[in-house]
Short mmCIF file of C-alpha atoms in Angstrom, two decimals:
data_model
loop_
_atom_site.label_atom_id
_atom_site.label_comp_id
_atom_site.label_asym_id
_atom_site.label_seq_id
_atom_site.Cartn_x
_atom_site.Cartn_y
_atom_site.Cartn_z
CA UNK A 1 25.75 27.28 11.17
CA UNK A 2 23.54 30.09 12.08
CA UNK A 3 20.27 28.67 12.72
CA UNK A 4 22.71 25.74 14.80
CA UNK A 5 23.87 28.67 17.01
CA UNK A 6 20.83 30.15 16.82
CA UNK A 7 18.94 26.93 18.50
CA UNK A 8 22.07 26.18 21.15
CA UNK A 9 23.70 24.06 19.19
CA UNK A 10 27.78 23.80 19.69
CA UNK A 11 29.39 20.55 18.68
CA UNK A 12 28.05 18.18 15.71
CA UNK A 13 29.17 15.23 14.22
CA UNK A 14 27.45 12.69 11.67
CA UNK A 15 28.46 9.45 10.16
CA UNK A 16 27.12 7.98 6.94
CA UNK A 17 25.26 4.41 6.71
CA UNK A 18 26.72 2.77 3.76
CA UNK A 19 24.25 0.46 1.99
CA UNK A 20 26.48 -1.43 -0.70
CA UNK A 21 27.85 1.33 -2.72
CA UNK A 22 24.82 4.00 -1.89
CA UNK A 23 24.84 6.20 1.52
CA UNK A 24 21.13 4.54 3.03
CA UNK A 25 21.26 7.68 5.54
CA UNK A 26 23.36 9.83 7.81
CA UNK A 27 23.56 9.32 11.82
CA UNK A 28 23.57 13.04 13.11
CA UNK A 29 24.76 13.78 16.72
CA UNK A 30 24.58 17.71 18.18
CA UNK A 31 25.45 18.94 21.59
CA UNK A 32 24.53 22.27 23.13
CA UNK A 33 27.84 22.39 24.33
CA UNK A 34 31.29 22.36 22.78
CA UNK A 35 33.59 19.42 22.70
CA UNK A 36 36.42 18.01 21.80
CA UNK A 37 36.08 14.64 19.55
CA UNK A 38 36.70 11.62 21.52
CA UNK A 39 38.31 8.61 19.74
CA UNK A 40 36.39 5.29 21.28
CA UNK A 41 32.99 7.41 21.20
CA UNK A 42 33.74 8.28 17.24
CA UNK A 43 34.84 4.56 16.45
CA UNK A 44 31.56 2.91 18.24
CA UNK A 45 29.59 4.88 16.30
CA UNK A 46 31.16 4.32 13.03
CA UNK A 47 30.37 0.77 14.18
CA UNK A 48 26.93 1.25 14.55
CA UNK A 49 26.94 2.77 11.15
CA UNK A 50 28.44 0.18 9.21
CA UNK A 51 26.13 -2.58 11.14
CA UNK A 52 23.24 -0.44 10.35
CA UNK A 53 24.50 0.25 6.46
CA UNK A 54 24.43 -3.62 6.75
CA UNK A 55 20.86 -3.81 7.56
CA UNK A 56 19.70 -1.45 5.02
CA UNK A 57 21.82 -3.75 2.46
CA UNK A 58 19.73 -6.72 3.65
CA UNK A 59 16.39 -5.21 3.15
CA UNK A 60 17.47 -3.59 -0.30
CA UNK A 61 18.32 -7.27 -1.03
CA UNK A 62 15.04 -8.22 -0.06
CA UNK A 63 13.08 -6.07 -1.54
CA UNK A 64 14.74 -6.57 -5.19
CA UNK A 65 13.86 -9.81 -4.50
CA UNK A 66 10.05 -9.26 -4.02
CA UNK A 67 10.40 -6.90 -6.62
CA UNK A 68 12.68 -9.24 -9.13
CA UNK A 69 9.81 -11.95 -8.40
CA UNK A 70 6.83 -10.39 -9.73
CA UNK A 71 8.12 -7.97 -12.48
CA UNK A 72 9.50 -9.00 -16.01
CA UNK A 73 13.23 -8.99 -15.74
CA UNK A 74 13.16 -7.33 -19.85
CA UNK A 75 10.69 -4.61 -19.46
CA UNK A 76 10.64 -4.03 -15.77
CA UNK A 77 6.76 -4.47 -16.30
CA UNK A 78 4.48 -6.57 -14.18
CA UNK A 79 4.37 -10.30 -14.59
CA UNK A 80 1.87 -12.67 -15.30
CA UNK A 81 1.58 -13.34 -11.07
CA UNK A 82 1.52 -9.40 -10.46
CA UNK A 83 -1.17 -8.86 -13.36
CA UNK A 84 -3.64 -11.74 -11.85
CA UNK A 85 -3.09 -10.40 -8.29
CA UNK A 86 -4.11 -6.94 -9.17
CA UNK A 87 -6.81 -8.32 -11.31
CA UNK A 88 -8.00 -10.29 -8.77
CA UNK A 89 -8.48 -7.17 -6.49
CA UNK A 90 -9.95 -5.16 -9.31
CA UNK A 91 -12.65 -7.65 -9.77
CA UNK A 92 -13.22 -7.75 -5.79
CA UNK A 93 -13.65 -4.35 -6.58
CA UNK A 94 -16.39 -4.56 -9.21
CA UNK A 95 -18.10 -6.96 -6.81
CA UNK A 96 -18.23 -4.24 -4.32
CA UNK A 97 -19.49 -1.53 -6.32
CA UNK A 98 -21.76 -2.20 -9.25
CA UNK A 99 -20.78 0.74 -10.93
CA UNK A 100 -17.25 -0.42 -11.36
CA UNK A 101 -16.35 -1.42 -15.38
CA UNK A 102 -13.22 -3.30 -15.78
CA UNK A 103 -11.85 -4.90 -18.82
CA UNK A 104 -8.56 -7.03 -20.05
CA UNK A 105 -6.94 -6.83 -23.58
CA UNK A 106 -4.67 -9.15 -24.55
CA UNK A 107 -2.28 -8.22 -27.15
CA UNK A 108 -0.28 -10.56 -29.38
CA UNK A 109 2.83 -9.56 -31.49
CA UNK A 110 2.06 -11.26 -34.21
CA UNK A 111 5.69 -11.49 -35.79
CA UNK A 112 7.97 -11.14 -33.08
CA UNK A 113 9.13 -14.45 -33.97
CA UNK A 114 9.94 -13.75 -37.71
CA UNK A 115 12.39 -11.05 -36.10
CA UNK A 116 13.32 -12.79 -33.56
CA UNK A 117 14.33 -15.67 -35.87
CA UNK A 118 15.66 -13.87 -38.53
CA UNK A 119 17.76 -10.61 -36.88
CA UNK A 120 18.62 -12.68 -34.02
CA UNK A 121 17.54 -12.07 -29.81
CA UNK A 122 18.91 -8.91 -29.47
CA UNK A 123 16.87 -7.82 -32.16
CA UNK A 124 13.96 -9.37 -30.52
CA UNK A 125 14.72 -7.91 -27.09
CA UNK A 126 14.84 -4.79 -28.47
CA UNK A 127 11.80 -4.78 -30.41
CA UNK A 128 9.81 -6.26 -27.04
CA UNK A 129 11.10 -3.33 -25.47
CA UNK A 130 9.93 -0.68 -27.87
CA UNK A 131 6.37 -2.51 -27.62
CA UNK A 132 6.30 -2.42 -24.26
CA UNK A 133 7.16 1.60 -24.46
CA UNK A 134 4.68 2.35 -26.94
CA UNK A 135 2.00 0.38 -25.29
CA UNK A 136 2.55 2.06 -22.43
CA UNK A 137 2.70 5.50 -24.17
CA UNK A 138 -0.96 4.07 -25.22
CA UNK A 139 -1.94 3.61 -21.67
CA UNK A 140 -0.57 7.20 -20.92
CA UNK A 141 -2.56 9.18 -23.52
CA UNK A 142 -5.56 6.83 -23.89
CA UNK A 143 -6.28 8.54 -27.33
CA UNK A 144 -9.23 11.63 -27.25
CA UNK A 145 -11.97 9.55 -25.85
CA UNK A 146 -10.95 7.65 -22.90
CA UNK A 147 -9.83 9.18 -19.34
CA UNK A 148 -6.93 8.53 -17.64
CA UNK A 149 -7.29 5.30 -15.00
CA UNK A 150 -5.73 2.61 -12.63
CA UNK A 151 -4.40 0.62 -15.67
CA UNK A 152 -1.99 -1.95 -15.17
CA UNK A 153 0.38 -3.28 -18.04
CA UNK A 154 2.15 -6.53 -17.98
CA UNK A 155 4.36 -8.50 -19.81
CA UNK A 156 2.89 -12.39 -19.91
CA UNK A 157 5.54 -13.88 -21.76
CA UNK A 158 7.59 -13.83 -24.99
CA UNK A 159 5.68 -11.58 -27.25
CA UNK A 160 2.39 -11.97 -25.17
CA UNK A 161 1.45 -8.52 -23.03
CA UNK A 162 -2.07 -7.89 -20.91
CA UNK A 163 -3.59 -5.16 -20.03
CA UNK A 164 -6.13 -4.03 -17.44
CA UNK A 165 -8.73 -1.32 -17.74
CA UNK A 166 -10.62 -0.25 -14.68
CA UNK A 167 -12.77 2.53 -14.10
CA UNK A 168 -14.59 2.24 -17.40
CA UNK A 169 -18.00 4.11 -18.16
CA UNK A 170 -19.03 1.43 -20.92
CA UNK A 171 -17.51 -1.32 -23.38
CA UNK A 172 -16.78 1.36 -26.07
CA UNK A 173 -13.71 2.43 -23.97
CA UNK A 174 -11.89 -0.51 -24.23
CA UNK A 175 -12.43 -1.24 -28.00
CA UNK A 176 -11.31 2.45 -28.41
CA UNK A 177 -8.60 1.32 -26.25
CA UNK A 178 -7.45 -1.12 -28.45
CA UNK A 179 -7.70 0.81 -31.74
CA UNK A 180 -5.34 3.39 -30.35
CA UNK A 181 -2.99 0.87 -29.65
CA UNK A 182 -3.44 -0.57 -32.81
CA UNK A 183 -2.51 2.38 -34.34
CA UNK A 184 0.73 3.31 -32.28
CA UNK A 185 2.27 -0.35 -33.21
CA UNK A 186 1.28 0.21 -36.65
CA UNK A 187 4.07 2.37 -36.58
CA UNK A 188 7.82 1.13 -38.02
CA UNK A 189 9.93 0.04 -34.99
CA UNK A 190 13.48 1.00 -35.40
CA UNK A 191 15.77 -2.10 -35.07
CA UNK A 192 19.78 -1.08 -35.59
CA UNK A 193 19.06 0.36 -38.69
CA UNK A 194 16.45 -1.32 -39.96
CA UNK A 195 12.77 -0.25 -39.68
CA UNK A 196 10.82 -3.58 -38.83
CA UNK A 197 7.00 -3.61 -38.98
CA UNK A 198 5.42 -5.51 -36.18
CA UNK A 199 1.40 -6.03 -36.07
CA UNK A 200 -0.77 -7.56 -33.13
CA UNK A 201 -3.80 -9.25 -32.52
CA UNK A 202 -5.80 -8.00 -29.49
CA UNK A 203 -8.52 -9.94 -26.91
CA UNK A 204 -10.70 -7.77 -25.36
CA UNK A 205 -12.68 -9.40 -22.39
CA UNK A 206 -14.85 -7.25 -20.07
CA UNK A 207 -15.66 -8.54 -16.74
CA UNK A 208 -19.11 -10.34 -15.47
CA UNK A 209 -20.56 -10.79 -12.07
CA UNK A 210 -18.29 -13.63 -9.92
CA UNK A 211 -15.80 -14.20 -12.54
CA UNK A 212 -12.13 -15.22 -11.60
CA UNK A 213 -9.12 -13.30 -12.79
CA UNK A 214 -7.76 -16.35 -14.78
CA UNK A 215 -10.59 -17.16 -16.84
CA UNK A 216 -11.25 -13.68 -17.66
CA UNK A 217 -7.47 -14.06 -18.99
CA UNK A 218 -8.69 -17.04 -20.96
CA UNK A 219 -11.71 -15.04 -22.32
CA UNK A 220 -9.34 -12.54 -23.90
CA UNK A 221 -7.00 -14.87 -24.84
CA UNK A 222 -9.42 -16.79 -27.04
CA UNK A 223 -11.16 -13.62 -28.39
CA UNK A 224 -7.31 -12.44 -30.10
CA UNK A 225 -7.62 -16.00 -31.71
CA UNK A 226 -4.96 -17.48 -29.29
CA UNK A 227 -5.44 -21.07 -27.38
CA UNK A 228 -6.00 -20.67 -23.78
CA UNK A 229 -4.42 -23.78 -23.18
CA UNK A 230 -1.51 -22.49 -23.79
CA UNK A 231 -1.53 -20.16 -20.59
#
């Protein structure tokens, strides 16, 4: 109230914008001098709140939508479409600057299906999950030798994940890379009460001059022993 006073300020009154169930922002009025509420002017601009909370709906709608369209609706992560797109740039990138390194791992659960089939989906969702959380954790601490970068990490399908290194000095990074991640799934993944052991197989393809996003996806694919036909 004091710094109101202080700038003039006698009357106030504010309405909220009501997006769904969330307040989207708050329509504040002052006046530098005092007055006494007036009915029609307070219910025309609780009209103009709700039709504006309505907007704000339409464009949270929207955007979940974009956002829904290109993320994996399990992990939240990026999706195969997201992952080529920002691959795509990264290499348009490289092409730019000759100094640029990139790389893509692909990494294979190798018996997500096993669970899957034999503890049942949830099981399976959860243990996707937990990969997706530790490879990420991966991403996050890199292990002792490899910096921080731009990473992206997507989920491709089922038990299929990619990942993109940019930013790299030199191909040791990225087999380091791998090992660390390696060594985090290595770990016993806790499933109800259960510990389940879940190994992968990982691709590791490193960019050349003028190559497209998708067959650089191949190249990884084939070097964890998968089919690329199958993408």
């Amino acid at each position: 109230q004091r710094p109101a006073a202080a700038s003039g300020l006698r009357a106030a009154f504010a309405f909220p914008v009501i997006a769904g169930t969330e307040v989207a922002a708050v329509l504040e009025f002052f006046h530098t001098e005092a007055a006494e509420p007036e009915p029609g002017l307070l219910s025309l601009l609780a009209f103009v709140g709700v039709q504006l909370g309505r907007v704000a709906e339409r464009q949270q709608a929207r955007d979940r939508a974009i956002h829904d369209a290109f993320h994996d609706s399990l992990t939240r992560l990026p999706n195969r479409s997201l992952f080529l797109d920002r691959l795509n740039r990264a290499l348009l990138r490289c092409q730019l600057d000759d100094n640029r390194r990139l790389a893509v791992l692909f990494v294979d659960a190798d018996r997500f299906k096993v669970v899957n089939d034999s503890l049942g989906h949830l099981a399976g969702d959860s243990l996707i999950r937990q990969i997706a959380e530790r490879l990420g954790q991966a991403l996050q601490s890199g292990g002792d030798s490899r910096k921080a970068g731009p990473h992206t990490l997507a989920r491709l399908g089922s038990d299929e994940f990619a990942i993109l290194l940019e930013d790299l000095d030199d191909a040791a990074e990225a087999v380091q890379a791998a090992e660390h991640i390696l060594q985090l799934l290595r770990q016993p993944f806790a499933i109800g009460s259960q510990d389940v052991y879940c190994s992968a197989s990982i691709g590791i393809a490193l960019a050349s001059e003028h190559q497209a996003a998708a067959e650089l996806l191949r190249d990884a694919y084939r070097r964890a022993g998968i089919d690329p036909r199958t993408i």
